[in-house]
Tab-separated table of C-alpha atoms in Angstrom:
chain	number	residue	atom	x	y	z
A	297	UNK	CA	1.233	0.883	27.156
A	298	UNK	CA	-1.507	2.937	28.998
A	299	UNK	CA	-0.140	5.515	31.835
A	300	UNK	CA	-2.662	6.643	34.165
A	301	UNK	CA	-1.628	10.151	35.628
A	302	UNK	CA	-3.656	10.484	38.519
A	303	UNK	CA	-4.462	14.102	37.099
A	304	UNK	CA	-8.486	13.338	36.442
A	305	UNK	CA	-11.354	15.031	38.506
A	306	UNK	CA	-11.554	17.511	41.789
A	307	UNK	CA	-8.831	16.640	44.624
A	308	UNK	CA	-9.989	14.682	48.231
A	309	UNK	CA	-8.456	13.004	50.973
A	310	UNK	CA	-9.291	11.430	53.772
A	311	UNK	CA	-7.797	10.516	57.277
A	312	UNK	CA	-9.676	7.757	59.373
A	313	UNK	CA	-8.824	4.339	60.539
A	314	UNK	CA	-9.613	2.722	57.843
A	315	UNK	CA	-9.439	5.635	55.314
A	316	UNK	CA	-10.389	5.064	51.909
A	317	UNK	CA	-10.905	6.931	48.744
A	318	UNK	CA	-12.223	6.412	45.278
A	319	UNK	CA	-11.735	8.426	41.867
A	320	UNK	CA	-11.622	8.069	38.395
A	321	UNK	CA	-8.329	8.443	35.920
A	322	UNK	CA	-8.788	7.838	31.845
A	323	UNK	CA	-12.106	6.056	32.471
A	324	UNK	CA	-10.753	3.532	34.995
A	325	UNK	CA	-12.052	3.544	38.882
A	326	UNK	CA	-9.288	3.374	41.405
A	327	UNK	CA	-9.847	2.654	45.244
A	328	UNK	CA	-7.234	3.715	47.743
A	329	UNK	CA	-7.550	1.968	51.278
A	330	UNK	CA	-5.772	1.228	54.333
A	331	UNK	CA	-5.947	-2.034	55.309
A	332	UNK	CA	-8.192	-3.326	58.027
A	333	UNK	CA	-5.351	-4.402	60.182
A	334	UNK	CA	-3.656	-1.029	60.563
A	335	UNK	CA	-3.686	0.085	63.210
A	336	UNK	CA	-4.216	4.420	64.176
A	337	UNK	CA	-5.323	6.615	62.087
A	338	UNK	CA	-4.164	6.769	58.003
A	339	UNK	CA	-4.252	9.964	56.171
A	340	UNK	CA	-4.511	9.643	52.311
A	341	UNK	CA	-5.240	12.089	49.483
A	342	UNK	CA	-5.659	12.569	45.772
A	343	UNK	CA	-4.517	15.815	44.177
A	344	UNK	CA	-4.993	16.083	40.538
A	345	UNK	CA	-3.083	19.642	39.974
A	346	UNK	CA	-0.214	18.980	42.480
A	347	UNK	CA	2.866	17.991	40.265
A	348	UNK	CA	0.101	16.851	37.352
A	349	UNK	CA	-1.605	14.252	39.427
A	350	UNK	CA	-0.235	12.739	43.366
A	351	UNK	CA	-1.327	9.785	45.806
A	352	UNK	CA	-0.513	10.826	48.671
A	353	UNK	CA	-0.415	8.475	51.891
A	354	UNK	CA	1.071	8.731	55.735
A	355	UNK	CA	0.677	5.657	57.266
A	356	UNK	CA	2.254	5.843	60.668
A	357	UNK	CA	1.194	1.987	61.059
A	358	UNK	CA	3.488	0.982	57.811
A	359	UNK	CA	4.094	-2.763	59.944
A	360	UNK	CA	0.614	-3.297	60.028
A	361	UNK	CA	-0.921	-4.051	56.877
A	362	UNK	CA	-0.244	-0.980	54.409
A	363	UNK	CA	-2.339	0.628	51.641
A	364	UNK	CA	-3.710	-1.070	48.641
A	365	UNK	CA	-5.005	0.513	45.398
A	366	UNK	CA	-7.399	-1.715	43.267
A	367	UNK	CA	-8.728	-0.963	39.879
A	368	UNK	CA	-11.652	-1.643	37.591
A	369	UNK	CA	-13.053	-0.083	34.027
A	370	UNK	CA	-17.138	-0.105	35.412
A	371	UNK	CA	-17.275	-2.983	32.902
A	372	UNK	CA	-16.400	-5.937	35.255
A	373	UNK	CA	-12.723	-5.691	34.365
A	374	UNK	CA	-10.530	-5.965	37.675
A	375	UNK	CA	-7.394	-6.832	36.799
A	376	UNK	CA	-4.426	-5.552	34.153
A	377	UNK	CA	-2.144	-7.952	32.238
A	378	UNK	CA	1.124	-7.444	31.495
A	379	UNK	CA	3.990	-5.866	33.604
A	380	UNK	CA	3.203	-2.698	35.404
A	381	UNK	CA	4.776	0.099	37.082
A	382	UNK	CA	4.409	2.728	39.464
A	383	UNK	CA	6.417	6.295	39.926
A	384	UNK	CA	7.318	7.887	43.167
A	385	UNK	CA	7.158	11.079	43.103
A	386	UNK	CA	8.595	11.136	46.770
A	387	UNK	CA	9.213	8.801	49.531
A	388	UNK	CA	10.014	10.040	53.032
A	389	UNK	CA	9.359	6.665	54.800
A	390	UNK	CA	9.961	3.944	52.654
A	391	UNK	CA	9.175	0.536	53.041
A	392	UNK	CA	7.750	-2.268	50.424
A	393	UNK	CA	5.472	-2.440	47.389
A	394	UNK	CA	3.502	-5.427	46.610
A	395	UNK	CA	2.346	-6.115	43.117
A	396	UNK	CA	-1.076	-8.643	43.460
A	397	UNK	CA	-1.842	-11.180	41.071
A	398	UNK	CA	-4.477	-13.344	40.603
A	399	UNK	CA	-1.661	-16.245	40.605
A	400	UNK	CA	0.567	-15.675	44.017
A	401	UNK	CA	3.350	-17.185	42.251
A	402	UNK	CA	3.567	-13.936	40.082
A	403	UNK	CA	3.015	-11.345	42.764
A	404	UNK	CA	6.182	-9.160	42.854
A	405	UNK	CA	7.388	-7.622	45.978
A	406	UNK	CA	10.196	-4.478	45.370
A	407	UNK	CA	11.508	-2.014	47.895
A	408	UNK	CA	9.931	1.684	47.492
A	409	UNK	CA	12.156	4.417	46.392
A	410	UNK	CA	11.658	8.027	44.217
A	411	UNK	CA	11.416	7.210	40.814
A	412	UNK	CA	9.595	3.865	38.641
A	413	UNK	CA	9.536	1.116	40.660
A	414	UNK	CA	7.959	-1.997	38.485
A	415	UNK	CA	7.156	-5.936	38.279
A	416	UNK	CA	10.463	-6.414	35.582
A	417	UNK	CA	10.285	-9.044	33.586
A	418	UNK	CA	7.391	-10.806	35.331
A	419	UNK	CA	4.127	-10.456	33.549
A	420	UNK	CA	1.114	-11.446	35.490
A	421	UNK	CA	-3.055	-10.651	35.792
A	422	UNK	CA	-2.259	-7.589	38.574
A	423	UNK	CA	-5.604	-7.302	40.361
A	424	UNK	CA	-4.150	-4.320	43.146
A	425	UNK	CA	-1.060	-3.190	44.277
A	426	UNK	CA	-0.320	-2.443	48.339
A	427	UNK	CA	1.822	0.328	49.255
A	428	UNK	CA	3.856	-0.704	52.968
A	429	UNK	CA	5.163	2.656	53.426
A	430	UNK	CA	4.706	5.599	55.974
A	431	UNK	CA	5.063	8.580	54.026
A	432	UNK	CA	5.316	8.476	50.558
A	433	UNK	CA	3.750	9.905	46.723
A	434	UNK	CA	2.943	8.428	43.922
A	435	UNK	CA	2.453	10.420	40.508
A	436	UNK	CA	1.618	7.566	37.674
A	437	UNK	CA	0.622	4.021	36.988
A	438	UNK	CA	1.705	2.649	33.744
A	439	UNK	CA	0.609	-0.824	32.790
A	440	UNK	CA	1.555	-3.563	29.507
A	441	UNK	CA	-2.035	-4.187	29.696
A	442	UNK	CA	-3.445	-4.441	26.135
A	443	UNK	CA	-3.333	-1.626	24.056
A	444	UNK	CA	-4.619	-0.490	20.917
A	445	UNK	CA	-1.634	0.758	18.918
A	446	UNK	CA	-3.441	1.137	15.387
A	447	UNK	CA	-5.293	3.190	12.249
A	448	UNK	CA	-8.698	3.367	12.039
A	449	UNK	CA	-10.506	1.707	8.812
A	450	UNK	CA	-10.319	4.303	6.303
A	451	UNK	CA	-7.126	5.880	6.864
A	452	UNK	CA	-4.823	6.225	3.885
A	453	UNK	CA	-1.444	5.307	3.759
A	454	UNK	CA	0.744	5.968	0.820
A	455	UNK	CA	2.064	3.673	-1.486
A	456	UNK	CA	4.692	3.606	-4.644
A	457	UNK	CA	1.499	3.708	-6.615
A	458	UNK	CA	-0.310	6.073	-4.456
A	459	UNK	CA	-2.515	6.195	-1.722
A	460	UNK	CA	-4.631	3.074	-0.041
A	461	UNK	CA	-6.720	2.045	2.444
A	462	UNK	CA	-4.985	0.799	5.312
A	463	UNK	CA	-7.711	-2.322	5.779
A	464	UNK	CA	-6.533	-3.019	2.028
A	465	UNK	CA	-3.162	-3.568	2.114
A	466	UNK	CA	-1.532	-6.804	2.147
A	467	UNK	CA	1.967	-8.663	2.945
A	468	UNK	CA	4.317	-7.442	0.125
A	469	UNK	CA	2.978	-3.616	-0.611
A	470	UNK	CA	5.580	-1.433	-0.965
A	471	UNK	CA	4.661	1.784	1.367
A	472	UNK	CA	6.407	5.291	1.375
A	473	UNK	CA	7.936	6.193	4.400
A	474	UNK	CA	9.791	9.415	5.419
A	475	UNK	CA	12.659	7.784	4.861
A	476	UNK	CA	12.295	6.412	1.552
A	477	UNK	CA	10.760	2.345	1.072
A	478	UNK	CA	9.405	-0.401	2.939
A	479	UNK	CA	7.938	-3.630	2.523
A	480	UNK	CA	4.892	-4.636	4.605
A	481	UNK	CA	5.511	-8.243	6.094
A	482	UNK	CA	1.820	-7.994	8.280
A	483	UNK	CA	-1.688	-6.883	8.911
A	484	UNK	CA	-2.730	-6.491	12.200
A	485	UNK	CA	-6.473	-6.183	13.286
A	486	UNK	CA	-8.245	-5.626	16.230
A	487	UNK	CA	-12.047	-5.136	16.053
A	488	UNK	CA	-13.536	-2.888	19.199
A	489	UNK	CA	-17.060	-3.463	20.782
A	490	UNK	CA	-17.467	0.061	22.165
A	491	UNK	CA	-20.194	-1.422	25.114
A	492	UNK	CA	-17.706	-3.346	26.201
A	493	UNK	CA	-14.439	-0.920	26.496
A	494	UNK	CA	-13.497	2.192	28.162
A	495	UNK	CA	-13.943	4.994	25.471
A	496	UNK	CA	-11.026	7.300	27.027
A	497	UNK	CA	-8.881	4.125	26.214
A	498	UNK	CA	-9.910	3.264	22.845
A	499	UNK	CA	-11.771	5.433	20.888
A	500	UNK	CA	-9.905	7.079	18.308
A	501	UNK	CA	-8.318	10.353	18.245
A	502	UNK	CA	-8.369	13.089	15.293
A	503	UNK	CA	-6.037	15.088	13.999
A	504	UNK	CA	-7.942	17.601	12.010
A	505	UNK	CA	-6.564	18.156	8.517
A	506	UNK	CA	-3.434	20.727	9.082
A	507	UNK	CA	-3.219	20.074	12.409
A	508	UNK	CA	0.663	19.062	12.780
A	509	UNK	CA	1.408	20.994	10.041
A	510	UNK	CA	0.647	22.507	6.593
A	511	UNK	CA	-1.125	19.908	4.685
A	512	UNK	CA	-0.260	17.314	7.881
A	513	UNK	CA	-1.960	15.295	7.866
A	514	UNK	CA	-3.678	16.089	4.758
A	515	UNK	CA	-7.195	15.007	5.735
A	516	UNK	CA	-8.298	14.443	9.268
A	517	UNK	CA	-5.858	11.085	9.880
A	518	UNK	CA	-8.066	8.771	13.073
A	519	UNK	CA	-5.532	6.639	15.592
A	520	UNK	CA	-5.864	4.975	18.507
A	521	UNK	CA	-4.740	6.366	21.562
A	522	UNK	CA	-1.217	5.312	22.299
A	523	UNK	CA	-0.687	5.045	18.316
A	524	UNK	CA	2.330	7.481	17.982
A	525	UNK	CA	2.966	10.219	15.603
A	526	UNK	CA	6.363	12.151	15.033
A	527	UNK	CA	6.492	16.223	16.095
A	528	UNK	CA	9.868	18.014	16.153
A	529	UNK	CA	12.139	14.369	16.685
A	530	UNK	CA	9.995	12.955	19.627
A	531	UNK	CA	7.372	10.388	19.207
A	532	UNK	CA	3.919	11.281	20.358
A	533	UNK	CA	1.385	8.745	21.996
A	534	UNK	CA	-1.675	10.496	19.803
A	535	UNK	CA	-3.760	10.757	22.955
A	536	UNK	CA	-0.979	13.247	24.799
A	537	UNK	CA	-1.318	15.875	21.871
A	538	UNK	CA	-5.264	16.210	22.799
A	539	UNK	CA	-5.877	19.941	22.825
A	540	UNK	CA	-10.261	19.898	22.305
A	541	UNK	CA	-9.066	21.809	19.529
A	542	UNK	CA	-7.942	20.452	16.172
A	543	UNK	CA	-7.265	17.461	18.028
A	544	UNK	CA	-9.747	15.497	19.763
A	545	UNK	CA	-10.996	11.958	20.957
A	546	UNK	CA	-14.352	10.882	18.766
A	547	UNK	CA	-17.187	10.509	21.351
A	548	UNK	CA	-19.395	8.556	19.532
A	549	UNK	CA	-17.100	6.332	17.401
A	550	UNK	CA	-20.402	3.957	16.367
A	551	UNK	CA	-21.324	0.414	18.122
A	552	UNK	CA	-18.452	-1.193	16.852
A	553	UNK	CA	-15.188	-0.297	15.019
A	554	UNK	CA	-11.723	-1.681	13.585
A	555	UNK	CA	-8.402	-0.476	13.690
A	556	UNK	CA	-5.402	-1.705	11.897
A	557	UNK	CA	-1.403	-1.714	12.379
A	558	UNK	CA	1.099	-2.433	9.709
A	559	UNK	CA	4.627	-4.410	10.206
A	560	UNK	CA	7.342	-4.143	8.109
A	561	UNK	CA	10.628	-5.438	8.840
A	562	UNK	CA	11.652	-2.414	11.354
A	563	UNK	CA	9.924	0.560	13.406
A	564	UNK	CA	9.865	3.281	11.170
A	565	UNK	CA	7.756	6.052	10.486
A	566	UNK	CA	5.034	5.645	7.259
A	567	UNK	CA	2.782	7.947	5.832
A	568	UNK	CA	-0.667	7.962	7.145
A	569	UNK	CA	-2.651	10.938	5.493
A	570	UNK	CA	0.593	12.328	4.925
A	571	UNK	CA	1.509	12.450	8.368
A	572	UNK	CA	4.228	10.678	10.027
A	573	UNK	CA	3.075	7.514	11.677
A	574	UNK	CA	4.825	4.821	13.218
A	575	UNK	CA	4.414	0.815	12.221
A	576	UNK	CA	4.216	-2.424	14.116
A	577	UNK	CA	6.559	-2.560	17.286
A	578	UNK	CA	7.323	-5.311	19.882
A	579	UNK	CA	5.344	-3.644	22.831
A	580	UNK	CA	2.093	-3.618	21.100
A	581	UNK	CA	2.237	-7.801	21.056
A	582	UNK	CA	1.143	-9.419	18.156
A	583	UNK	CA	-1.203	-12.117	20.677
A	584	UNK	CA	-3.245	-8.906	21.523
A	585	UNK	CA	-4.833	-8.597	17.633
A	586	UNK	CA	-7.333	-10.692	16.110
A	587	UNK	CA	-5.116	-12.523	13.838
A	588	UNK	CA	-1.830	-12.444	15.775
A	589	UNK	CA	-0.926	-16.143	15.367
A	590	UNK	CA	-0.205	-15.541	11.982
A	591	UNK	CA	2.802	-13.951	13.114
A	592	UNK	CA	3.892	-16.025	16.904
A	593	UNK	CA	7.333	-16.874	15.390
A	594	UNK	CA	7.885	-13.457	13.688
A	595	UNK	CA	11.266	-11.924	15.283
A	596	UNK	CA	11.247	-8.509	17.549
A	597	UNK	CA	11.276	-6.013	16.618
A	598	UNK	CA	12.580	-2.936	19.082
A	599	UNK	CA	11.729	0.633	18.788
A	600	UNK	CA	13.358	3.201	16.599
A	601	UNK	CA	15.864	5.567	18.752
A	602	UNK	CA	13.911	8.772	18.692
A	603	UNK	CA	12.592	9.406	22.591
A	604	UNK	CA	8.385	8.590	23.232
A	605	UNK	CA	6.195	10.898	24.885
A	606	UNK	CA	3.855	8.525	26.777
A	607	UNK	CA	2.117	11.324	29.169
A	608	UNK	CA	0.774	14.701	28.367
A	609	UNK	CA	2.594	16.397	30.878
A	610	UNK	CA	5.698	15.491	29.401
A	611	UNK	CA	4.834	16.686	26.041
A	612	UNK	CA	7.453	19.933	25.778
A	613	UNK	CA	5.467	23.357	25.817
A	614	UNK	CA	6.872	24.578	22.140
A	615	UNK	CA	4.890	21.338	20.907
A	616	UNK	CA	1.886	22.554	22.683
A	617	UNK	CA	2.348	26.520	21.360
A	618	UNK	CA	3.192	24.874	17.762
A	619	UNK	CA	-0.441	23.160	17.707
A	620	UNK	CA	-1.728	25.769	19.074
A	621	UNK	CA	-0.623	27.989	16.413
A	622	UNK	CA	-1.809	25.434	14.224
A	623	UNK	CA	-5.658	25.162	15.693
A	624	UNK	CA	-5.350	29.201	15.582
A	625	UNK	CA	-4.582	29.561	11.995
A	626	UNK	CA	-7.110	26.967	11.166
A	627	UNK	CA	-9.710	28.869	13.160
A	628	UNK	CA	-10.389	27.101	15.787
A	629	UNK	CA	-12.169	28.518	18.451
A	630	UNK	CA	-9.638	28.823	21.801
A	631	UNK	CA	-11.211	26.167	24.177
A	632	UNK	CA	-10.486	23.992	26.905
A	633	UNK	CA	-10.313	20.234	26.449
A	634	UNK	CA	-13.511	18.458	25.042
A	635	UNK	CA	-14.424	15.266	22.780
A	636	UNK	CA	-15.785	15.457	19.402
């Protein structure tokens, strides 16, 4: 479930009569416009390192035809599927927000107010959302679009007999967890064409051997982005525990690539490298993976009780000092952010 921060690039604004502005977040382009029927002048701004990442519009003309943000990936993609959401970080002038999709009949129109305001149940193709407000904030997007919740080929997972492949394991393996047992019910795959993706979004992220921990995981363990590992109780979206350190995203993951994700009959956390990795849960939807009709009658499955850390900013600071410590005693060099 990918959350766009806002918290990407240099800050800019812009105040016009038709203001607009365009930037980049997690490889996806954003637009933010007034509409051409408001009337006076709009003021709107983008400010990565105010409260992690803020939209910021004053639209004095909130009656006349409002803001609207529209997204693509540079790849053609214009549109995100699933339910989506939006946070307010403030709202001084409320008004109306306007989720557009491609079908009107699933356009969703909610009243603004501080905190998430989303689409609910209804899941649509959202191709923009328009803000009628007149002054107002907005600190995240978070969106049901597909996501790639999954181990790369190659990563081992143990086993009552020992350690295996994750590409070779099949309905019925008993796997280890950090509980005790489980029996796998389902395979999941989902094969990536990097030319046709946004890298920030899939390619996989590595946890150097040691990095969570001594011998964890005990050889560099590869996940997709919002694949979650556990740290201190809290489960961790693998992309928010980037430090360009020990862990990093894989730059050049090769022309094409699979990743895999293992259901057993609950959310619980396995083994993976010896690390503690969670399996197959109902918001990563089966329909999304290669061979998800396999499993269109298979019951829900809801996620284990321990609390998800979906952004970076919200990953707690004794997390980040405990990797650090980590990257430090591993000798890595102190660094800011990169790919590897």
């Amino acid at each position: 479930m990918p959350t766009f921060e806002f918290d990407d690039g240099a800050a800019s604004s812009n105040g016009a009569a038709d203001a607009s502005l365009s930037f980049s977040d997690d490889g996806v382009n954003f637009t933010l416009s007034s509409n051409a029927a408001n009337a006076g002048t709009e003021f709107i701004s983008h400010t990565p390192g105010f409260l992690g990442g803020v939209l910021s519009v004053s639209d004095t003309s909130v009656a006349s035809g409002g803001v609207t943000l529209t997204f693509n990936d540079g790849a053609g993609n214009s549109e995100f599927a699933g339910q989506m959401s939006v946070v307010f970080s403030s709202v001084i002038s409320g008004g109306n927000v306007t989720f557009v999709a491609t079908n009107p009949a699933d356009n969703v129109v909610v009243a603004m107010g501080v905190g998430t305001v989303s689409t609910g149940a209804t899941a649509g193709n959202f191709t923009s959302i328009i803000f009628n407000g007149g002054f107002y904030g907005v600190s995240s997007l978070t969106t049901a679009a597909p996501a790639l919740t999954c181990f790369l080929t190659g990563t081992q997972i143990a086993t009552k007999d020992g350690v295996i492949n994750v590409e070779d394991i099949k309905a019925g393996d008993t796997l280890l967890t950090v509980d005790g047992e489980t029996e796998v019910q389902w395979l999941g795959i989902q094969h990536v064409e990097a030319a046709t993706t946004v890298p920030a979004k899939v390619n996989p992220i590595r946890f150097a051997a040691g990095s969570l921990g001594e011998n964890v995981p005990s050889r560099d363990l590869y996940l997709s982005p919002n694949h979650a590992v556990e740290v201190d109780g809290r489960l961790f979206d693998a992309h928010t525990l980037l430090n360009g350190r020990s862990i990093t995203q894989v730059a050049n993951p090769g022309a094409a690539f699979t990743y895999y994700h293992i259901e057993t009959g609950t959310h619980e956390l396995l083994l993976a490298e010896n690390a503690p990795a969670e399996t197959f849960v109902d918001f990563a939807d089966r329909v999304n993976f290669e061979n998800g009709a396999e499993r269109v009658d298979a019951p829900m499955i809801p996620e284990m009780a321990l609390p998800r850390v979906s952004a970076k900013r919200m990953v707690p600071t004794s997390v980040t000092q405990k990797l650090a410590a980590r990257a430090d005693a591993l000798g890595y060099p102190t660094r800011g952010a990169r790919a590897a």
